[in-house]
Amino acid sequence: MEKAKKLLEELKGLEFSKMYNEDFLLTWEKSDDEIAAVFKVADILRDLRESNVSTKLFDSGLAISLFRDNSTRTRFSFASAANLLGLEVQDLDEGKSQIAHGETVRETANMISFMADVIGIRDDMYIGKGNTYMREVSKAVREGNEAGVLEQRPTLVNLQCDIDHPTQSMADMLHIINYFGGVENLKGKKIAMTWAYSPSYGKPLSVPQGVIGLMTRFGMEVVLAHPEGYEVMPEVEEIAIKNAEKTGGSFKKTNSMAEAFKEADIVYPKSWAPFAAMEKRTELYGNGDFEGIKALEKELLAQNANFKDWECTEELMATTKEGKALYLHCLPADISGISCENGEVESTVFNRYRDPLYKEASYKPYIIAAMILLSKVKDPAEVFEELIKEEPKRFRS
Amino acid sequence: MEKAKKLLEELKGLEFSKMYNEDFLLTWEKSDDEIAAVFKVADILRDLRESNVSTKLFDSGLAISLFRDNSTRTRFSFASAANLLGLEVQDLDEGKSQIAHGETVRETANMISFMADVIGIRDDMYIGKGNTYMREVSKAVREGNEAGVLEQRPTLVNLQCDIDHPTQSMADMLHIINYFGGVENLKGKKIAMTWAYSPSYGKPLSVPQGVIGLMTRFGMEVVLAHPEGYEVMPEVEEIAIKNAEKTGGSFKKTNSMAEAFKEADIVYPKSWAPFAAMEKRTELYGNGDFEGIKALEKELLAQNANFKDWECTEELMATTKEGKALYLHCLPADISGISCENGEVESTVFNRYRDPLYKEASYKPYIIAAMILLSKVKDPAEVFEELIKEEPKRFRS
Amino acid sequence: MEKAKKLLEELKGLEFSKMYNEDFLLTWEKSDDEIAAVFKVADILRDLRESNVSTKLFDSGLAISLFRDNSTRTRFSFASAANLLGLEVQDLDEGKSQIAHGETVRETANMISFMADVIGIRDDMYIGKGNTYMREVSKAVREGNEAGVLEQRPTLVNLQCDIDHPTQSMADMLHIINYFGGVENLKGKKIAMTWAYSPSYGKPLSVPQGVIGLMTRFGMEVVLAHPEGYEVMPEVEEIAIKNAEKTGGSFKKTNSMAEAFKEADIVYPKSWAPFAAMEKRTELYGNGDFEGIKALEKELLAQNANFKDWECTEELMATTKEGKALYLHCLPADISGISCENGEVESTVFNRYRDPLYKEASYKPYIIAAMILLSKVKDPAEVFEELIKEEPKRFRS
């Protein structure tokens, strides 16, 4: 537990008191110290678990999960985080297509939250909807708590919305930090967040947006690369630009994958849908125009097919820093010749990075647990000190 | 915890020893003291939870839920109650339409109960079926326990059947008790359980039946109002009449919503299906006559449409005691202009009562937990005294 | 807890150290001492639970279940076992028909296992697939653990595959052992594992295979009876033959149900599909030939219908040892005149044995828990000694 002890001392130097009793919806709503606190707490939780110390802070209580899109990975990550802290997951299965409105949200949010300490929501399908929905739920349970309906206020964790995917980008970032031996080693490192070809349409924009919104805060050179027409939300680009200005890093855009990869320390090639198309899709959906949606999907696939050369090849990898850039992906990847004929990445590249990729993913449960812990526990340092002293066993082996 | 301590003293004065190792299926099978004990225990559990005292009496064990009808609210209430006591919910998904018979029930009940301490069942779709099914399950696991198959006998909680909805009516009642400052203030209060229009058919009768079967036990003036043809089960009316006789209250019926609302202290306007139609539906279902069911549904909707004026309006509310009757609903309500064009209640009425309505619902998990606790714990007072003394923390914050 | 104490002393005399950190996939991969250890631990766990002693060795942690075939009994047994030890079940719902390959298995296995201590898999539909799949998953998580992706290595429990059904056969065997008053009383006992008619097709072979692969290890006379064409996997017959040679018992085959039942101490009449047909089905499935599968199923039902006289009748039961053979079934059984017109067993026979049948089934959660415990706990005897000394309560009643 030496690692946990050291991290705990570092945690004590951070100011994150405003996270208490608050949601985690967008990384850029959190201060640098708050972001750093999430990383410290995640690493502390991981070290404690590896040392067979139980971090079950809750003796009972529920963690509600609400997935408005299919999910295996995030679902299991959320369940793992909840279990690590002692909360029992209850899944609210709303049906994938239903978009609830106003009063219904308010009522349902309260009805499921009588014993809920946290609510995790994934709602990434429609531009302008997901994040808005989360804020509606948050407001509803805050009011419910104030009115004496709910004994406690469940805080929210954004498990992916239309704008950001904070649990993903934070897990990616913690992987980068640990891979490069500390946040202090990241200054000037080049990271290429690039579009890549996939034979599917409509992948959410929240991953590239989450990455440029977060990675620009560490003094790195962040490059966003995509074919024309695959722009992300301009509001998030604005945030990336401001972040870069503040931290002495940079944020650049290009339409060349090769330019992005050149001398990059980190590459993140991943497919996404064009923002304009996603907006159109939301509109069609709002109008119940399912024929229109089908036509749009066909159109999008055809558009994608113009950019099959946007693939993370060995050749491209060879152009990165010493040919050894760290390859990232949120998984599952479209691997050429494996999961599809032409995809985001050549299979030899993917295979070489499998262990680091899985390691990258392994941070997510701890990141989610850290977000929950920081929103629920008033004095995390004190609680960790107690745990380190008492060493309650996770497993009586 | 002063509240819990006071309630505990009151609990000690009640005789409820027969609840131990017994099911909770119909409120009228329980004595006045037993009903009172459920309210006391529910309020004690709530106060302990608000005081961050863990009431996890079970270190392990399962709570089986069996929903033969869609449910979000009751499902989460049951899960919350189980979690509060330390039981893990396992849901038996039987498929909504399947009605199991004899041997299958007996076998399945045992196969799922090896570690089950409690079974919660919702089966409200068919007249003459739901409660009968619960008793079959109860008998099966009792025999399984006696034969050494099951280490413990899981007790049953009726989460809504064709006859009663005890967790709902008890939650409603506890809300009333706390709203009026104690059961001693209810004598002579007028409560109007009235039918209301809804553009849907086939809503169960168990809510109005549960209400008249329970509320007549507290010396109140209970009025049941509905259009002709929307009668409830005569057996339950019999019980309401007897209850009223015994407690010095009254039970009256009327076909006028206005009469019911007049000077009422509490109003409960809610749609339900006519008993005769529900009986016919069960028969059609038994014959596999799905065409007949469709025709019946159409007929029922047309019949409902004759009574669109059965709506809880501001005008009607103004005729209640000082215009301020407590408005109740089991939720979700059909709100005119919100969830449908014409519904059970005007939106301004509903909106004004939103907080109390949510509060009403918030009692359900505690009522269910109290029912479980009283059926499993031999000496609840002793256990509560220990908890109050030891103060085990629910959340290490 | 006298029983637990006695069993603990017997456990100490067994050599089972190699079970630590290993999967439980086939009974014949385990030594006699290891098999005996599972029985001892299962009975200890049961006695502790009956004595209200908590065996929650895990304070947190997940038990992943992965059912590639419908299941209620095994699902609840696995959930019960996990709960008994303190693990929370998370179900991975893959869709019933999907057969994942290579990389996908590797990735998914890691993605769901970050907090997983155990994975239970049921995959019994296709010859040559289920057990292979389990080994793929096992390899994937072992590698994930070695690469630092997973903090712990989840061990696997085979909840039924194409070859063996160890949790079933072990539960059956523990029932036999306790019924006859100890394993030392089984020498020379005759057990008839016989095919029986059922109006359904494609029932897995893993039950008869599991039974002949395990029951031949106790010096019993094991008879496998089936009509011509209903052969089981020859590899498993080989194992049965070798087992019998080693233990002084016997393994015989016959095409006569009457011969098998004659003077039998135990009978296990149960339907299964012919091995050759199952192989053909797997091939058709591999080719996506769903028309072929339909045709095959029709053919199989017709073939079955030739053997309607393979029924466990009162007449046949009368020919067993003193007319009182112990009747076994993995449940649910096809009961003539109850669940179908003609089935595996006459209803009077089934009814007479209902309690023992349910008791037989009741061992399964304990067998699964024992398998998990022996693979996760380094020194089970020490842990049990602590539990017996400390007597942590399962239920504070």
Short mmCIF file of C-alpha atoms in Angstrom, two decimals, chain B residues 110-352:
data_model
loop_
_atom_site.label_atom_id
_atom_site.label_comp_id
_atom_site.label_asym_id
_atom_site.label_seq_id
_atom_site.Cartn_x
_atom_site.Cartn_y
_atom_site.Cartn_z
CA ASN B 110 -38.69 -24.52 -4.68
CA MET B 111 -36.00 -24.36 -7.35
CA ILE B 112 -35.59 -20.60 -6.98
CA SER B 113 -35.81 -20.53 -3.19
CA PHE B 114 -32.74 -22.38 -1.92
CA MET B 115 -31.29 -19.16 -0.53
CA ALA B 116 -34.44 -17.04 -0.61
CA ASP B 117 -35.65 -15.29 2.52
CA VAL B 118 -38.52 -13.53 0.82
CA ILE B 119 -40.51 -13.70 -2.41
CA GLY B 120 -42.34 -10.65 -3.75
CA ILE B 121 -45.01 -11.31 -6.36
CA ARG B 122 -47.02 -9.03 -8.60
CA ASP B 123 -49.80 -10.83 -10.43
CA ASP B 124 -52.75 -8.55 -10.97
CA MET B 125 -53.94 -9.24 -14.49
CA TYR B 126 -56.62 -11.86 -14.05
CA ILE B 127 -59.50 -11.99 -11.61
CA GLY B 128 -59.34 -15.06 -9.45
CA LYS B 129 -55.76 -15.85 -10.38
CA GLY B 130 -53.18 -13.59 -8.72
CA ASN B 131 -53.89 -14.14 -5.06
CA THR B 132 -54.52 -17.83 -5.68
CA TYR B 133 -51.13 -18.11 -7.35
CA MET B 134 -49.42 -16.46 -4.37
CA ARG B 135 -50.98 -18.99 -2.02
CA GLU B 136 -49.83 -21.84 -4.24
CA VAL B 137 -46.28 -20.51 -4.12
CA SER B 138 -46.49 -20.02 -0.37
CA LYS B 139 -47.72 -23.56 0.19
CA ALA B 140 -44.98 -24.95 -2.06
CA VAL B 141 -42.11 -23.30 -0.22
CA ARG B 142 -43.61 -24.07 3.18
CA GLU B 143 -43.68 -27.75 2.23
CA GLY B 144 -40.21 -27.48 0.74
CA ASN B 145 -38.93 -26.11 4.01
CA GLU B 146 -40.68 -28.81 6.02
CA ALA B 147 -39.24 -31.53 3.75
CA GLY B 148 -35.69 -30.23 4.31
CA VAL B 149 -35.35 -28.99 0.74
CA LEU B 150 -35.13 -25.35 1.79
CA GLU B 151 -32.98 -24.31 4.75
CA GLN B 152 -35.39 -21.46 5.44
CA ARG B 153 -38.99 -20.72 4.52
CA PRO B 154 -39.22 -17.68 2.27
CA THR B 155 -42.19 -15.55 3.26
CA LEU B 156 -44.29 -13.81 0.64
CA VAL B 157 -45.12 -10.19 0.07
CA ASN B 158 -48.07 -9.41 -2.19
CA LEU B 159 -46.81 -6.70 -4.55
CA GLN B 160 -50.26 -6.43 -6.14
CA CYS B 161 -52.80 -9.07 -6.95
CA ASP B 162 -56.32 -9.21 -8.35
CA ILE B 163 -57.84 -8.52 -4.91
CA ASP B 164 -55.53 -6.27 -2.90
CA HIS B 165 -52.48 -4.06 -3.32
CA PRO B 166 -51.33 -3.97 0.30
CA THR B 167 -47.93 -2.33 -0.22
CA GLN B 168 -49.70 0.53 -2.04
CA SER B 169 -52.59 1.03 0.36
CA MET B 170 -50.30 0.78 3.37
CA ALA B 171 -47.92 3.36 1.87
CA ASP B 172 -50.90 5.60 1.10
CA MET B 173 -52.14 5.17 4.65
CA LEU B 174 -48.79 5.91 6.27
CA HIS B 175 -48.65 9.07 4.17
CA ILE B 176 -52.11 10.02 5.48
CA ILE B 177 -51.15 9.25 9.07
CA ASN B 178 -48.02 11.36 8.91
CA TYR B 179 -49.75 14.13 6.97
CA PHE B 180 -52.48 14.46 9.59
CA GLY B 181 -50.04 14.12 12.47
CA GLY B 182 -51.02 10.70 13.73
CA VAL B 183 -53.61 7.98 13.44
CA GLU B 184 -55.51 9.50 16.37
CA ASN B 185 -56.42 12.51 14.19
CA LEU B 186 -58.18 10.49 11.50
CA LYS B 187 -61.49 9.79 13.24
CA GLY B 188 -64.30 11.29 11.16
CA LYS B 189 -62.07 12.35 8.29
CA LYS B 190 -63.73 11.88 4.91
CA ILE B 191 -61.82 10.05 2.18
CA ALA B 192 -63.18 9.79 -1.36
CA MET B 193 -61.94 6.83 -3.35
CA THR B 194 -63.38 7.67 -6.74
CA TRP B 195 -63.18 6.35 -10.24
CA ALA B 196 -61.74 8.75 -12.82
CA TYR B 197 -61.65 8.72 -16.58
CA SER B 198 -58.62 7.37 -18.42
CA PRO B 199 -58.14 6.64 -22.11
CA SER B 200 -56.86 3.16 -21.28
CA TYR B 201 -58.63 -0.01 -20.29
CA GLY B 202 -58.08 -2.86 -17.94
CA LYS B 203 -56.43 -1.09 -15.02
CA PRO B 204 -56.48 -3.42 -12.02
CA LEU B 205 -59.11 -3.09 -9.31
CA SER B 206 -56.65 -3.81 -6.55
CA VAL B 207 -55.99 -0.15 -5.76
CA PRO B 208 -59.59 0.88 -4.98
CA GLN B 209 -60.20 -2.46 -3.30
CA GLY B 210 -57.04 -2.14 -1.25
CA VAL B 211 -58.03 1.37 -0.22
CA ILE B 212 -61.58 0.60 0.90
CA GLY B 213 -60.38 -2.59 2.60
CA LEU B 214 -57.80 -0.71 4.64
CA MET B 215 -58.97 2.88 5.10
CA THR B 216 -62.25 1.76 6.70
CA ARG B 217 -60.26 0.57 9.72
CA PHE B 218 -59.41 3.99 11.13
CA GLY B 219 -62.79 5.47 11.94
CA MET B 220 -62.85 7.47 8.74
CA GLU B 221 -65.81 8.15 6.47
CA VAL B 222 -64.89 6.22 3.36
CA VAL B 223 -66.81 6.93 0.18
CA LEU B 224 -66.43 4.80 -2.92
CA ALA B 225 -67.62 6.60 -6.06
CA HIS B 226 -67.81 5.27 -9.59
CA PRO B 227 -70.12 5.30 -12.61
CA GLU B 228 -72.58 2.47 -12.85
CA GLY B 229 -70.91 -0.60 -14.26
CA TYR B 230 -67.57 0.05 -12.54
CA GLU B 231 -68.30 -1.97 -9.44
CA VAL B 232 -65.47 -3.55 -7.48
CA MET B 233 -65.45 -7.07 -6.05
CA PRO B 234 -68.43 -7.53 -3.69
CA GLU B 235 -66.33 -9.56 -1.23
CA VAL B 236 -64.12 -6.56 -0.64
CA GLU B 237 -67.10 -4.25 -0.18
CA GLU B 238 -68.28 -6.68 2.48
CA ILE B 239 -65.01 -6.28 4.28
CA ALA B 240 -65.18 -2.51 4.05
CA ILE B 241 -68.67 -2.56 5.57
CA LYS B 242 -67.59 -4.76 8.46
CA ASN B 243 -64.49 -2.70 9.10
CA ALA B 244 -66.51 0.50 9.25
CA GLU B 245 -69.00 -1.05 11.66
CA LYS B 246 -66.24 -2.12 13.99
CA THR B 247 -64.34 1.17 14.07
CA GLY B 248 -67.22 3.61 14.22
CA GLY B 249 -66.51 4.93 10.76
CA SER B 250 -68.59 4.54 7.67
CA PHE B 251 -68.47 3.10 4.18
CA LYS B 252 -70.75 4.59 1.55
CA LYS B 253 -71.14 4.16 -2.18
CA THR B 254 -72.26 6.70 -4.72
CA ASN B 255 -72.39 7.19 -8.46
CA SER B 256 -71.56 10.88 -8.12
CA MET B 257 -68.02 12.16 -8.08
CA ALA B 258 -69.24 15.54 -6.82
CA GLU B 259 -70.96 13.96 -3.84
CA ALA B 260 -67.81 12.04 -2.98
CA PHE B 261 -65.59 15.11 -3.18
CA LYS B 262 -67.87 17.32 -1.13
CA GLU B 263 -66.13 18.29 2.13
CA ALA B 264 -63.65 15.44 1.67
CA ASP B 265 -60.39 15.62 3.62
CA ILE B 266 -58.69 13.22 1.21
CA VAL B 267 -59.44 12.40 -2.42
CA TYR B 268 -58.10 9.47 -4.45
CA PRO B 269 -59.41 9.79 -8.03
CA LYS B 270 -58.16 6.91 -10.17
CA SER B 271 -59.28 4.84 -13.11
CA TRP B 272 -60.05 1.15 -13.00
CA ALA B 273 -61.77 -1.45 -15.12
CA PRO B 274 -65.25 -2.77 -14.37
CA PHE B 275 -65.15 -5.98 -12.34
CA ALA B 276 -67.53 -7.77 -14.71
CA ALA B 277 -65.35 -6.90 -17.68
CA MET B 278 -62.25 -8.13 -15.90
CA GLU B 279 -64.01 -11.41 -15.15
CA LYS B 280 -65.02 -11.74 -18.79
CA ARG B 281 -61.43 -10.99 -19.83
CA THR B 282 -60.10 -13.73 -17.58
CA GLU B 283 -62.57 -16.16 -19.14
CA LEU B 284 -61.59 -15.13 -22.69
CA TYR B 285 -57.94 -15.46 -21.77
CA GLY B 286 -58.57 -18.91 -20.33
CA ASN B 287 -60.14 -19.90 -23.65
CA GLY B 288 -57.26 -18.42 -25.60
CA ASP B 289 -59.81 -16.14 -27.31
CA PHE B 290 -57.52 -13.23 -28.20
CA GLU B 291 -59.94 -11.87 -30.77
CA GLY B 292 -62.50 -11.71 -28.01
CA ILE B 293 -60.06 -9.86 -25.77
CA LYS B 294 -59.42 -7.28 -28.48
CA ALA B 295 -63.13 -6.76 -28.97
CA LEU B 296 -63.63 -6.44 -25.23
CA GLU B 297 -60.88 -3.84 -24.95
CA LYS B 298 -62.48 -1.77 -27.68
CA GLU B 299 -65.81 -2.03 -25.91
CA LEU B 300 -64.25 -1.00 -22.60
CA LEU B 301 -62.62 2.08 -24.12
CA ALA B 302 -65.95 3.10 -25.60
CA GLN B 303 -67.62 2.56 -22.23
CA ASN B 304 -64.94 4.64 -20.48
CA ALA B 305 -65.48 7.45 -22.96
CA ASN B 306 -68.98 7.96 -21.60
CA PHE B 307 -67.46 9.20 -18.37
CA LYS B 308 -64.91 11.78 -19.44
CA ASP B 309 -66.43 14.18 -16.93
CA TRP B 310 -65.08 12.01 -14.11
CA GLU B 311 -62.00 14.17 -13.82
CA CYS B 312 -60.38 15.66 -10.74
CA THR B 313 -60.74 19.33 -11.64
CA GLU B 314 -59.90 22.52 -9.78
CA GLU B 315 -63.63 23.08 -9.56
CA LEU B 316 -64.15 19.76 -7.78
CA MET B 317 -61.15 20.30 -5.54
CA ALA B 318 -62.66 23.61 -4.44
CA THR B 319 -65.63 21.71 -2.99
CA THR B 320 -63.44 19.65 -0.66
CA LYS B 321 -62.75 20.57 2.99
CA GLU B 322 -61.54 24.18 2.85
CA GLY B 323 -60.69 23.46 -0.79
CA LYS B 324 -57.57 21.74 0.43
CA ALA B 325 -58.20 18.02 0.46
CA LEU B 326 -55.08 15.87 0.33
CA TYR B 327 -54.88 14.50 -3.22
CA LEU B 328 -53.62 10.92 -3.52
CA HIS B 329 -52.61 8.75 -6.46
CA CYS B 330 -50.60 5.55 -6.84
CA LEU B 331 -48.85 7.01 -9.91
CA PRO B 332 -48.40 7.28 -12.77
CA ALA B 333 -51.52 9.43 -13.22
CA ASP B 334 -53.20 10.22 -16.52
CA ILE B 335 -52.88 14.00 -16.46
CA SER B 336 -55.17 15.93 -18.81
CA GLY B 337 -53.23 17.82 -21.43
CA ILE B 338 -49.95 16.24 -20.35
CA SER B 339 -49.99 12.47 -20.65
CA CYS B 340 -53.27 12.41 -22.60
CA GLU B 341 -55.95 14.76 -23.87
CA ASN B 342 -58.50 13.94 -21.20
CA GLY B 343 -57.41 12.11 -18.10
CA GLU B 344 -57.90 11.49 -14.41
CA VAL B 345 -56.79 14.89 -13.19
CA GLU B 346 -56.27 18.47 -14.32
CA SER B 347 -52.63 19.37 -14.61
CA THR B 348 -52.80 22.32 -12.20
CA VAL B 349 -54.21 20.08 -9.49
CA PHE B 350 -51.57 17.44 -10.12
CA ASN B 351 -48.75 19.95 -10.19
CA ARG B 352 -49.78 21.52 -6.89
#
